[in-house]
Structure formats: C-alpha cells, structure tokens
Amino acid sequence: MSRRKAGGLLVAGTTSDAGKSVVTAGICRWLVRQGVKVAPFKGQNMSLNSFVTREGAEIGRAQAMQAQAARVEPSALMNPVLLKPGSDRSSQVVLMGKPVGELSARGYHGGRQEALLSTVVECLEELRGTYEAVICEGAGSPAEINLRRTDIVNMGIARAARLPVLVVGDIDRGGVFASFFGTTALLSGEDQALVAGYLVNKFRGDVSLLEPGLEMLHGLTGRHTYGVLPFAHGLGIDEEDGLRVSLRGAVRESVVAPPVGEDVLRVAVCAVPLMSNFTDVDALAAEPGVVVRFVDRAEELVDADLVVVPGTRGTVRALEWLRERGLADVLKRRAAEGRPVLGICGGFQLLGEHIDDEVESRAGRVPGLGLLPVRVRFAVEKTLARPVGQALGEAVEGYEIHHGVAEVLGGKAFLDGCRVGSVWGTHWHGSLEGDGFRRAFLREVAAAAGRRFVPAPDTSFGALREEQLDRLGDLIEEHADTDALLRLIESGAPSGLPFIPPGAPGTLGAPV
C-alpha cells in the first residue's frame, strides 16, 4: 500500500442490513493481515448498540468491532456522529462521543445534518493522515433520493473525500440484480462516477449459476462485481439494530456444543422497547449448554433459569411495557421464589424502588418494580465510563452509558449496583465478556435455579470473537477479487464508468 496518500473505500448497500458492517470488518481484517495499517470509519450511525472508548467517547458498537478487526484502538474519529433513537421521530445526537441534544428527524435533516458534514470530513481526513487505508461504511442505501441533499454518510462523504464506492447486496433477500442496477441508476452522474462496482453477499449454492447474471449486470452498468460471498452462519456480530424485523422466537447464535454438566441453562431476555446493547448476552450465548432467547410474553419467562432485563433508551417506557404485558408480575414472582433475574443498565434501573425522570421521558417520579433497594434519578449529563472492579471473586471490567444515577440503599454489593437474593443489578455493560466472572455468575445462577449446569472451563469469549473476525477476513480473501479490491482502495474508482439513466430526479444526467 502506497504511503504517499491513504487509500480509501466506502462500503455502501442496496438496503439496510445488506451486510455493510460485516463486509467492512472483513475487509479491515483482510487488510491488516496483509500488513496494511487500516482503520474503519462511519460518518453517521443510527444505533442503540454503542460502546465507550478509552477516552470516554460513545461510538457505535459496530465501529468498535471493526476497530478490533483492524487491530486498532477504537476512537471517536471512527464514528463522529451517532444517533440514538428515543422514539419513532426523534433521536439523541452524539457528536464526537458526547451527547449534544435531542432532535426530531425533520430537525436533523432540515439543516443540522448538513452542518455536520465538515466535522465528518475532518475526522475522515485525520484518519487518512494516520493510516494507510480507511474503510468507510455507509448507512441504509445511497439511493435514498429524499435524503441526498443532506447526506453525510453515503455519497455525500464519498463525493467530499473522492472515495470509490462498493455496493453490497444481500442476495438472500432476492432481487439483487435489480437492486444493484436501480441503486446505480437513481444516483446523479457525479455520484455514479464513484460507484466502482458490486459485492454479492449471503449467496447459497453454485456460483456458476450466478455468473450469467453477473456478466449481464456488467454489460448493463459497465461495473465489475468484486466478489460473491457465501452465506455464513454466526457472523452477525455487534449488529447496529438487529432483531428489527421480529423478536418472536429470536435466538442468539451460539457455539453448537453440548453442556459440560447434565443440564442446559435457559436464558430469557426481555425484548423491551428501545432495547440497547443487547450484545451484552452474546457472551452467554457463546457458552456451551446456554440457550439464549429474546421473549416478549409473560409465559415465556416461567421456565427460564435466568431472566435478563437489558438496557434501553426508554427506561420508563420499558417499565410500562413490562407491566402492560404481565412480565412485571412474573419478575416479582421470580424474585419472591429466589429465581435468578439480572438487570443491566436501564434494566437495573427499573428493578429499583422508583425513578425520577425529568430528562429521558419527563415522566417525573415513577414507581419501579421494587426488587432492589435502589432509587434512580435521571441527570442531564450522561455517564460514559470504562470501570474495572471485582465481583464473585473475579476481576471484572465493563463500560457505562446512562443518564440514570442510582442510589443504592442496601443489598450486597454487585459491581456498581447490588444483589438481593437471586436478583442482580448493574449499570455495567460488557461485564459478562470476562471469562472468569461469567463462569462464576453462571455457577451462581445454576445453583439458584437448581440446574446441574457446569460452565465450560475453557470457553474464551475473546478468542471466539477473534475467530469470528478471522472468518470475516477469510470470506474476503477467499471469495472477493482481492487484487481488484486493493487497486480500488489504492487508486480510486476507475475512470470512464458509464452513466446509467435516468439518474437522480432533477439532475441533468451524466457528468460533463
């Protein structure tokens, strides 16, 4: 890779969830294995799954995962704008890792977004001054023509930084050829000039059957297909907004291995509204013999050995949802019977005595479930931290992202929260990724649940995560045209790419 000018690439998609995040991570892992100093970047992310960097900045978890794929420390430069939905119409805006306010979709796209373009470009240029290559991820589709004027994450950043664009399409959904052609044809001539080609994702079957279509696509668009990636299970790590379609019966993909002990351990995760950082349970799902399910009905909690109430961007709304659906009553019965419940962040807060919220919901004082001796007051300033400590005789580390300030009035100390009987609560995300602590916690859960479950002595969540990232790198190395991809990253989009009519509405067509 040339050191004279940092290479770059924008990975766009025909739709949301086409595989942009994992493809970006895969390219980062492939490049770093080739000795290239590479960094990920996403100018604007919308996600409730976030992470705290070592300098105390909040960024999307997908970018933290991509940084791990690139073997670099994540930073706010890699995700300068993060939107955290609080309703269907408004989001908290996190700029350079710090919250700067709530905005409606109309307010954001009506002017604020355009003003952020210079910040996004500056962050990208700073990364390009430090690394040999920067692999950028787009958002949604670049052909969202209603949003093109204010775009800072797809063709807006591609045009500003002169980045070649690789469009990813999910063939498992069907219609991938129409999606590739239509996405290109809806862009202006200037934007089309940067669309270098395509990457087919999640293909099942014999690639030779696809080749005639790829040849016809090339004939129609003049653009190269840079690879066909096969469908691979278990690679949807650190999704931005996974489980968006349906939570009914959703199961976290886990290691296919029998339990070490005589019993399995069944974990039910309450699929609360505005659920955030549900990736906290990935480490549980990685344990042999642990089955993790997301549930939204009271009867599904009855036979669970552990119920997890996860984080949420709407603590009061989640509390109301639990009560409306009868899950709150089941949680209270479980606590009375000494059956395990774990609340994390917002889930911890709603297990307490009451919540004073004039910030998030502005609902004032709301009674909690009363399962823990904790009182919560929402503060305007958000807590962003990377705490370390000890619990259950093991070293623990995690990260905190919350407005709620908890006053713990009793119980046994548990991280920053407390424990009463078999009900635990903490603000710490990511604590279960520590192997020793996770095993100790699962032993406690199994004992309280009366299960003869034994945690595997050699499960390393960190090693499993590295294996997943290596598998992503393998997909790129084995199924993409890596020579052509490297030329694209180094040299930009090929010159002379044909214009595909009609182009974006209101444009004059091909660039002059």
Coordinates of C-alpha atoms in Angstrom, one line a residue:
M1 CA 0.0 0.0 0.0
S2 CA 1.4 3.4 -1.0
R3 CA 2.4 5.7 1.9
R4 CA 2.0 8.8 -0.2
K5 CA -1.7 9.1 0.2
A6 CA -4.0 7.0 2.3
G7 CA -6.2 4.7 0.4
G8 CA -10.0 4.6 1.0
L9 CA -13.2 2.8 0.2
L10 CA -16.9 3.4 1.0
V11 CA -18.9 0.2 1.5
A12 CA -22.5 1.1 0.7
G13 CA -25.5 -1.2 0.5
T14 CA -28.6 -1.6 -1.6
T15 CA -30.6 -1.8 1.7
S16 CA -30.2 -1.6 5.4
D17 CA -28.8 -4.9 6.8
A18 CA -27.3 -5.9 3.4
G19 CA -24.1 -6.7 5.3
K20 CA -22.2 -3.5 5.2
S21 CA -20.9 -3.7 8.8
V22 CA -19.5 -7.3 8.5
V23 CA -18.1 -6.7 5.0
T24 CA -16.3 -3.5 6.3
A25 CA -15.0 -5.6 9.2
G26 CA -13.9 -8.4 6.9
I27 CA -12.0 -6.0 4.6
C28 CA -10.3 -4.5 7.7
R29 CA -9.2 -7.9 8.9
W30 CA -8.0 -9.0 5.5
L31 CA -6.0 -5.8 5.0
V32 CA -4.4 -5.9 8.4
R33 CA -3.3 -9.5 7.8
Q34 CA -1.6 -8.2 4.6
G35 CA 0.4 -5.8 6.7
V36 CA -1.7 -2.7 5.9
K37 CA -2.3 -0.2 8.7
V38 CA -6.1 0.2 8.4
A39 CA -8.9 1.9 10.3
P40 CA -12.8 1.8 10.0
F41 CA -15.0 4.8 9.7
K42 CA -18.7 5.6 9.7
G43 CA -19.6 9.3 9.5
Q44 CA -23.1 8.9 10.9
N45 CA -24.5 5.8 12.6
M46 CA -28.0 5.2 13.9
S47 CA -27.9 2.6 16.6
L48 CA -28.9 1.7 20.2
N49 CA -25.9 -0.6 20.4
S50 CA -23.0 1.6 21.5
F51 CA -19.6 1.4 23.1
V52 CA -17.3 3.6 25.2
T53 CA -13.8 4.2 24.0
R54 CA -10.8 4.5 26.4
E55 CA -11.0 8.3 26.2
G56 CA -14.7 8.2 27.3
A57 CA -16.4 8.7 23.9
E58 CA -19.5 6.9 22.9
I59 CA -19.5 5.4 19.4
G60 CA -21.4 2.6 17.6
R61 CA -20.6 -0.9 18.7
A62 CA -20.2 -1.9 15.0
Q63 CA -17.3 0.6 14.7
A64 CA -15.7 -0.8 17.9
M65 CA -16.0 -4.3 16.4
Q66 CA -14.5 -3.1 13.1
A67 CA -11.6 -1.4 15.0
Q68 CA -11.0 -4.8 16.7
A69 CA -11.0 -6.4 13.2
A70 CA -8.4 -3.8 12.2
R71 CA -6.4 -4.4 15.4
V72 CA -6.5 -0.8 16.4
E73 CA -8.0 1.0 19.4
P74 CA -11.5 2.5 18.7
S75 CA -11.8 6.3 18.8
A76 CA -14.5 8.9 18.3
L77 CA -12.9 9.8 15.0
M78 CA -14.2 6.5 13.6
N79 CA -17.9 7.4 14.3
P80 CA -18.2 11.2 14.7
V81 CA -22.0 11.3 14.6
L82 CA -24.1 8.7 16.5
L83 CA -27.9 8.9 16.5
K84 CA -29.7 7.0 19.3
P85 CA -33.4 6.7 18.7
G86 CA -35.7 7.7 21.6
S87 CA -38.9 7.3 19.6
D88 CA -40.0 6.9 16.0
R89 CA -39.5 10.6 15.4
S90 CA -36.5 11.7 17.5
S91 CA -33.0 10.7 18.4
Q92 CA -30.3 11.8 20.8
V93 CA -27.4 13.2 18.8
V94 CA -24.0 12.1 20.0
L95 CA -21.2 14.3 18.4
M96 CA -17.6 13.2 18.8
G97 CA -18.6 10.8 21.5
K98 CA -20.7 13.3 23.6
P99 CA -24.4 13.9 23.6
V100 CA -25.4 17.3 22.3
G101 CA -29.2 17.1 22.4
E102 CA -32.3 15.6 21.1
L103 CA -33.6 16.3 17.6
S104 CA -36.6 15.3 15.5
A105 CA -35.9 13.6 12.2
R106 CA -37.2 16.8 10.5
G107 CA -34.9 19.0 12.5
Y108 CA -31.9 16.8 11.9
H109 CA -32.4 16.5 8.1
G110 CA -33.7 20.1 7.9
G111 CA -30.3 21.7 8.5
R112 CA -28.3 20.1 11.4
Q113 CA -27.0 17.2 9.3
E114 CA -25.6 19.4 6.5
A115 CA -23.7 21.5 9.2
L116 CA -22.0 18.3 10.4
L117 CA -20.5 17.4 7.0
S118 CA -17.4 19.4 7.7
T119 CA -16.8 17.6 11.0
V120 CA -17.3 14.2 9.4
V121 CA -14.9 15.1 6.6
E122 CA -12.3 16.4 9.1
C123 CA -12.4 13.2 11.1
L124 CA -12.0 11.1 8.0
E125 CA -9.1 13.2 6.8
E126 CA -7.4 12.9 10.2
L127 CA -7.7 9.1 10.0
R128 CA -6.3 9.2 6.4
G129 CA -3.4 11.1 7.7
T130 CA -2.6 8.4 10.3
Y131 CA -3.5 5.1 8.5
E132 CA -2.6 3.6 5.1
A133 CA -6.2 2.8 4.4
V134 CA -9.6 3.8 5.8
I135 CA -12.6 1.6 5.1
C136 CA -15.8 3.5 5.4
E137 CA -19.2 2.1 6.0
G138 CA -22.3 3.7 4.5
A139 CA -25.8 3.7 6.1
G140 CA -29.1 2.4 4.6
S141 CA -28.9 2.9 0.9
P142 CA -27.1 5.6 -1.1
A143 CA -30.2 5.8 -3.4
E144 CA -32.5 7.3 -0.7
I145 CA -33.0 10.3 -3.0
N146 CA -35.2 12.1 -0.5
L147 CA -32.2 12.4 1.8
R148 CA -29.4 13.0 -0.7
R149 CA -29.2 16.8 -0.2
T150 CA -28.3 16.3 3.5
D151 CA -26.4 13.1 3.2
I152 CA -23.1 12.9 5.1
V153 CA -22.6 9.1 5.3
N154 CA -23.1 7.7 1.8
M155 CA -22.5 9.6 -1.5
G156 CA -22.1 12.9 0.4
I157 CA -18.9 11.7 2.1
A158 CA -17.8 9.8 -1.0
R159 CA -18.0 13.0 -3.1
A160 CA -16.3 15.1 -0.4
A161 CA -13.4 12.7 0.0
R162 CA -13.4 11.3 -3.5
L163 CA -13.9 7.7 -2.3
P164 CA -14.6 4.8 -4.6
V165 CA -17.9 3.1 -3.6
L166 CA -18.5 -0.7 -3.4
V167 CA -22.2 -1.5 -3.2
V168 CA -23.1 -4.6 -1.2
G169 CA -26.4 -6.5 -2.0
D170 CA -28.0 -9.3 0.1
I171 CA -28.9 -11.9 -2.5
D172 CA -30.7 -14.0 0.3
R173 CA -33.5 -11.4 0.1
G174 CA -33.9 -11.8 -3.6
G175 CA -33.8 -9.2 -6.4
V176 CA -30.1 -8.4 -6.0
F177 CA -29.6 -7.6 -9.7
A178 CA -32.5 -5.2 -9.8
S179 CA -31.2 -3.6 -6.5
F180 CA -27.7 -3.1 -7.9
F181 CA -29.0 -1.6 -11.2
G182 CA -31.7 0.5 -9.5
T183 CA -29.3 1.8 -6.9
T184 CA -26.9 3.0 -9.5
A185 CA -29.5 4.4 -11.9
L186 CA -31.1 6.5 -9.1
L187 CA -27.8 8.4 -8.5
S188 CA -26.7 11.6 -10.2
G189 CA -24.0 11.4 -12.8
E190 CA -21.4 12.8 -10.4
D191 CA -22.3 10.1 -7.8
Q192 CA -22.4 7.3 -10.3
A193 CA -18.8 8.2 -11.3
L194 CA -17.7 7.0 -7.9
V195 CA -19.7 3.7 -7.9
A196 CA -17.0 1.3 -8.9
G197 CA -18.9 -2.0 -8.6
Y198 CA -20.7 -4.5 -6.6
L199 CA -20.3 -7.3 -4.0
V200 CA -22.9 -10.0 -3.6
N201 CA -23.5 -11.1 -0.1
K202 CA -25.1 -14.2 1.5
F203 CA -25.2 -16.4 -1.6
R204 CA -26.3 -20.0 -1.2
G205 CA -25.5 -22.6 -3.9
D206 CA -23.3 -22.9 -7.0
V207 CA -21.7 -19.6 -8.0
S208 CA -21.5 -20.8 -11.7
L209 CA -25.3 -20.4 -11.8
L210 CA -24.9 -16.7 -10.9
E211 CA -22.2 -15.9 -13.4
P212 CA -24.5 -15.2 -16.4
G213 CA -26.4 -12.6 -14.3
L214 CA -23.1 -11.0 -13.2
E215 CA -22.0 -10.8 -16.9
M216 CA -25.3 -9.2 -17.9
L217 CA -25.0 -6.8 -14.9
H218 CA -21.6 -5.8 -16.2
G219 CA -23.0 -5.3 -19.7
L220 CA -25.8 -3.1 -18.3
T221 CA -23.7 -1.0 -15.9
G222 CA -20.1 -1.3 -17.1
R223 CA -19.2 -2.1 -13.5
H224 CA -17.2 -5.1 -12.1
T225 CA -18.6 -7.4 -9.4
Y226 CA -15.8 -7.7 -6.8
G227 CA -16.9 -11.0 -5.3
V228 CA -19.7 -13.3 -4.2
L229 CA -19.6 -14.0 -0.5
P230 CA -21.3 -17.3 0.6
F231 CA -23.9 -17.4 3.3
A232 CA -22.2 -18.0 6.7
H233 CA -24.0 -18.6 10.0
G234 CA -23.0 -16.8 13.2
L235 CA -21.3 -13.8 11.7
G236 CA -23.8 -11.1 12.6
I237 CA -21.7 -9.7 15.4
D238 CA -22.4 -6.4 17.2
E239 CA -25.3 -5.5 14.9
E240 CA -26.4 -1.9 14.8
D241 CA -30.1 -2.6 15.0
G242 CA -30.5 -6.4 14.7
L243 CA -33.8 -8.1 15.7
R244 CA -35.6 -5.3 13.9
V245 CA -37.9 -7.5 12.0
S246 CA -39.4 -9.7 14.7
L247 CA -38.5 -10.6 18.2
R248 CA -40.7 -13.7 18.3
G249 CA -38.6 -16.7 19.0
A250 CA -35.3 -14.9 18.1
V251 CA -32.3 -16.9 19.4
R252 CA -28.8 -15.6 19.6
E253 CA -26.5 -17.7 17.5
S254 CA -24.1 -19.6 19.7
V255 CA -21.5 -22.3 19.7
V256 CA -23.0 -25.7 18.8
A257 CA -21.7 -27.7 21.7
P258 CA -23.4 -29.9 24.4
P259 CA -23.3 -28.8 28.0
V260 CA -20.4 -29.8 30.2
G261 CA -22.8 -30.7 33.0
E262 CA -26.0 -32.7 32.9
D263 CA -28.3 -29.7 32.3
V264 CA -28.6 -26.8 29.9
L265 CA -29.3 -23.3 31.2
R266 CA -32.1 -21.4 29.6
V267 CA -31.8 -17.6 29.4
A268 CA -34.8 -15.4 28.5
V269 CA -34.0 -11.8 27.6
C270 CA -37.0 -9.4 27.9
A271 CA -37.3 -7.7 24.5
V272 CA -38.1 -4.2 25.9
P273 CA -38.8 -1.2 23.7
L274 CA -35.8 0.7 22.5
M275 CA -33.6 -2.2 23.7
S276 CA -29.9 -1.1 23.7
N277 CA -26.7 -3.1 23.9
F278 CA -28.4 -6.5 23.7
T279 CA -25.0 -7.7 22.6
D280 CA -24.4 -8.0 26.4
V281 CA -25.9 -11.5 26.2
D282 CA -23.6 -12.6 23.3
A283 CA -21.1 -13.9 25.8
L284 CA -23.8 -16.0 27.5
A285 CA -24.9 -17.4 24.1
A286 CA -21.3 -18.4 23.4
E287 CA -21.3 -20.8 26.4
P288 CA -21.8 -24.5 25.6
G289 CA -25.2 -25.5 27.0
V290 CA -26.6 -22.0 27.4
V291 CA -29.6 -21.2 25.2
V292 CA -30.5 -17.5 24.9
R293 CA -33.9 -16.4 23.6
F294 CA -35.4 -12.9 23.3
V295 CA -39.0 -13.0 24.5
D296 CA -42.0 -10.6 24.8
R297 CA -44.7 -12.7 26.6
A298 CA -45.0 -13.5 30.3
E299 CA -45.4 -17.2 29.8
E300 CA -42.0 -17.4 28.2
L301 CA -40.4 -16.3 31.4
V302 CA -41.9 -19.1 33.5
D303 CA -39.5 -21.9 32.7
A304 CA -36.4 -19.7 32.2
D305 CA -33.4 -20.4 34.5
L306 CA -32.3 -16.7 34.2
V307 CA -34.2 -13.7 33.0
V308 CA -32.2 -10.7 31.7
V309 CA -33.7 -7.3 31.6
P310 CA -31.4 -5.5 29.2
G311 CA -30.5 -1.9 28.6
T312 CA -33.0 0.5 27.0
R313 CA -33.1 4.1 25.7
G314 CA -36.6 4.4 27.3
T315 CA -36.5 3.1 30.9
V316 CA -39.9 4.4 31.9
R317 CA -41.4 3.2 28.6
A318 CA -39.9 -0.2 29.2
L319 CA -41.3 -0.3 32.7
E320 CA -44.8 0.4 31.4
W321 CA -44.3 -2.3 28.7
L322 CA -43.4 -4.9 31.3
R323 CA -46.5 -4.1 33.3
E324 CA -48.8 -4.0 30.3
R325 CA -47.7 -7.4 29.1
G326 CA -47.7 -9.1 32.5
L327 CA -43.9 -9.6 32.6
A328 CA -43.5 -7.4 35.6
D329 CA -45.7 -9.7 37.7
V330 CA -43.7 -12.7 36.6
L331 CA -40.4 -10.9 37.5
K332 CA -41.8 -10.2 41.0
R333 CA -42.8 -13.8 41.5
R334 CA -39.4 -15.0 40.4
A335 CA -37.7 -12.7 42.9
A336 CA -40.0 -13.9 45.7
E337 CA -39.2 -17.5 44.8
G338 CA -35.4 -16.9 44.7
R339 CA -35.2 -17.5 40.9
P340 CA -32.5 -15.5 39.0
V341 CA -33.0 -12.1 37.4
L342 CA -30.3 -9.8 36.1
G343 CA -30.9 -6.2 35.2
I344 CA -28.4 -4.3 33.1
C345 CA -28.3 -0.5 32.9
G346 CA -31.9 0.5 32.1
G347 CA -33.0 -2.9 33.2
F348 CA -31.2 -2.4 36.5
Q349 CA -32.9 1.0 37.0
L350 CA -36.4 -0.3 36.6
L351 CA -35.8 -3.1 39.1
G352 CA -35.4 -0.4 41.8
E353 CA -37.9 1.4 44.1
H354 CA -38.6 4.4 41.9
I355 CA -37.3 6.5 39.0
D356 CA -37.2 10.3 39.0
D357 CA -37.0 11.2 35.3
E358 CA -37.2 14.8 34.0
V359 CA -34.7 14.1 31.3
E360 CA -35.5 11.0 29.1
S361 CA -39.3 10.5 29.4
R362 CA -40.0 13.7 31.6
A363 CA -42.5 11.5 33.4
G364 CA -41.4 12.7 36.9
R365 CA -41.4 10.1 39.7
V366 CA -42.5 6.7 38.6
P367 CA -42.6 3.6 40.9
G368 CA -40.2 0.8 39.9
L369 CA -40.6 -2.9 40.3
G370 CA -39.2 -2.7 43.9
L371 CA -37.0 -5.8 43.5
L372 CA -33.8 -3.9 44.5
P373 CA -33.2 -1.2 47.2
V374 CA -32.3 1.4 44.6
R375 CA -33.6 4.9 43.8
V376 CA -32.8 6.4 40.4
R377 CA -32.6 10.0 39.4
F378 CA -32.0 10.9 35.7
A379 CA -29.2 13.5 35.2
V380 CA -28.8 15.8 32.2
E381 CA -25.2 14.8 31.9
K382 CA -24.6 11.3 30.6
T383 CA -22.3 8.9 32.4
L384 CA -19.7 7.5 30.0
A385 CA -17.0 5.3 31.7
R386 CA -14.8 2.3 31.5
P387 CA -14.9 0.9 35.0
V388 CA -12.9 -2.0 36.4
G389 CA -13.5 -3.9 39.7
Q390 CA -14.1 -7.2 41.4
A391 CA -17.2 -9.4 41.8
L392 CA -17.8 -13.0 42.8
G393 CA -14.1 -13.3 43.4
E394 CA -13.2 -12.4 39.8
A395 CA -11.8 -9.3 38.1
V396 CA -14.4 -7.5 36.0
E397 CA -14.3 -4.7 33.5
G398 CA -17.1 -3.1 31.5
Y399 CA -18.4 0.2 30.2
E400 CA -21.2 2.5 31.3
I401 CA -23.6 4.6 29.1
H402 CA -26.5 6.1 31.1
H403 CA -28.3 9.2 32.3
G404 CA -29.8 7.5 35.4
V405 CA -27.9 7.9 38.6
A406 CA -28.5 5.0 41.1
E407 CA -28.6 5.5 44.9
V408 CA -28.0 2.0 46.3
L409 CA -29.6 1.8 49.7
G410 CA -29.0 -1.9 50.6
G411 CA -28.4 -5.4 49.5
K412 CA -25.0 -7.0 48.7
A413 CA -22.6 -5.0 46.6
F414 CA -22.5 -6.1 42.9
L415 CA -20.3 -4.1 40.6
D416 CA -21.7 -0.6 40.8
G417 CA -25.2 -1.9 41.8
C418 CA -26.4 -4.5 44.2
R419 CA -27.8 -8.0 44.7
V420 CA -30.8 -9.1 46.8
G421 CA -31.3 -12.9 46.9
S422 CA -31.1 -14.0 43.2
V423 CA -31.8 -10.6 41.8
W424 CA -28.7 -8.7 40.5
G425 CA -28.5 -5.2 39.0
T426 CA -25.7 -3.2 37.5
H427 CA -25.0 -0.4 35.0
W428 CA -22.0 -2.2 33.6
H429 CA -22.3 -3.4 30.0
G430 CA -19.8 -6.0 28.8
S431 CA -19.0 -7.5 32.2
L432 CA -20.1 -11.0 31.0
E433 CA -17.4 -10.9 28.4
G434 CA -14.8 -11.6 31.1
D435 CA -14.5 -15.4 31.2
G436 CA -13.8 -15.9 34.9
F437 CA -16.6 -13.6 36.0
R438 CA -19.1 -15.1 33.5
R439 CA -18.4 -18.6 34.8
A440 CA -18.7 -17.5 38.4
F441 CA -22.0 -15.8 37.6
L442 CA -23.4 -18.8 35.8
R443 CA -22.5 -21.1 38.7
E444 CA -24.5 -18.8 40.9
V445 CA -27.4 -18.9 38.5
A446 CA -27.3 -22.6 38.1
A447 CA -27.3 -23.2 41.9
A448 CA -30.2 -20.8 42.4
A449 CA -32.2 -22.4 39.5
G450 CA -31.5 -25.9 40.7
R451 CA -29.8 -26.8 37.5
R452 CA -26.9 -29.2 37.2
F453 CA -25.2 -26.9 34.7
V454 CA -21.4 -26.6 34.7
P455 CA -19.7 -23.7 32.8
A456 CA -17.2 -24.9 30.3
P457 CA -13.7 -24.4 31.8
D458 CA -12.0 -23.3 28.5
T459 CA -14.5 -21.0 26.8
S460 CA -12.8 -17.8 25.8
F461 CA -15.2 -15.2 24.5
G462 CA -12.3 -13.0 23.3
A463 CA -10.9 -15.9 21.3
L464 CA -14.3 -16.7 19.9
R465 CA -14.7 -13.1 18.8
E466 CA -11.2 -13.2 17.1
E467 CA -12.2 -16.4 15.3
Q468 CA -15.4 -14.7 14.0
L469 CA -13.4 -11.7 12.8
D470 CA -10.9 -14.1 11.1
R471 CA -13.8 -15.8 9.4
L472 CA -14.9 -12.5 8.0
G473 CA -11.3 -11.8 6.8
D474 CA -11.3 -15.3 5.2
L475 CA -14.6 -14.6 3.3
I476 CA -13.0 -11.6 1.7
E477 CA -9.7 -13.3 1.0
E478 CA -11.3 -16.4 -0.5
H479 CA -14.3 -15.1 -2.3
A480 CA -13.5 -11.5 -3.3
D481 CA -11.3 -10.3 -6.1
T482 CA -8.7 -9.0 -3.7
D483 CA -6.3 -7.8 -6.3
A484 CA -9.0 -5.6 -7.9
L485 CA -10.2 -4.6 -4.4
L486 CA -6.7 -3.4 -3.4
R487 CA -6.4 -1.4 -6.6
L488 CA -9.7 0.2 -5.9
I489 CA -8.6 1.2 -2.4
E490 CA -5.3 2.5 -3.6
S491 CA -6.3 4.3 -6.8
G492 CA -10.0 5.1 -6.5
A493 CA -12.9 4.4 -8.9
P494 CA -11.9 3.5 -12.5
S495 CA -12.2 6.4 -14.9
G496 CA -14.8 6.3 -17.7
L497 CA -17.5 4.4 -15.8
P498 CA -20.7 4.8 -17.9
F499 CA -23.7 6.8 -16.8
I500 CA -26.8 4.7 -16.2
P501 CA -30.0 6.7 -16.9
P502 CA -32.2 8.2 -15.7
G503 CA -30.0 9.4 -12.8
A504 CA -31.3 11.2 -9.7
P505 CA -34.6 13.2 -10.2
G506 CA -33.9 16.8 -11.1
T507 CA -30.3 16.2 -12.4
L508 CA -29.1 16.6 -15.9
G509 CA -27.7 13.1 -16.2
A510 CA -24.1 12.2 -16.9
P511 CA -21.4 14.5 -15.5
V512 CA -19.7 16.7 -18.1

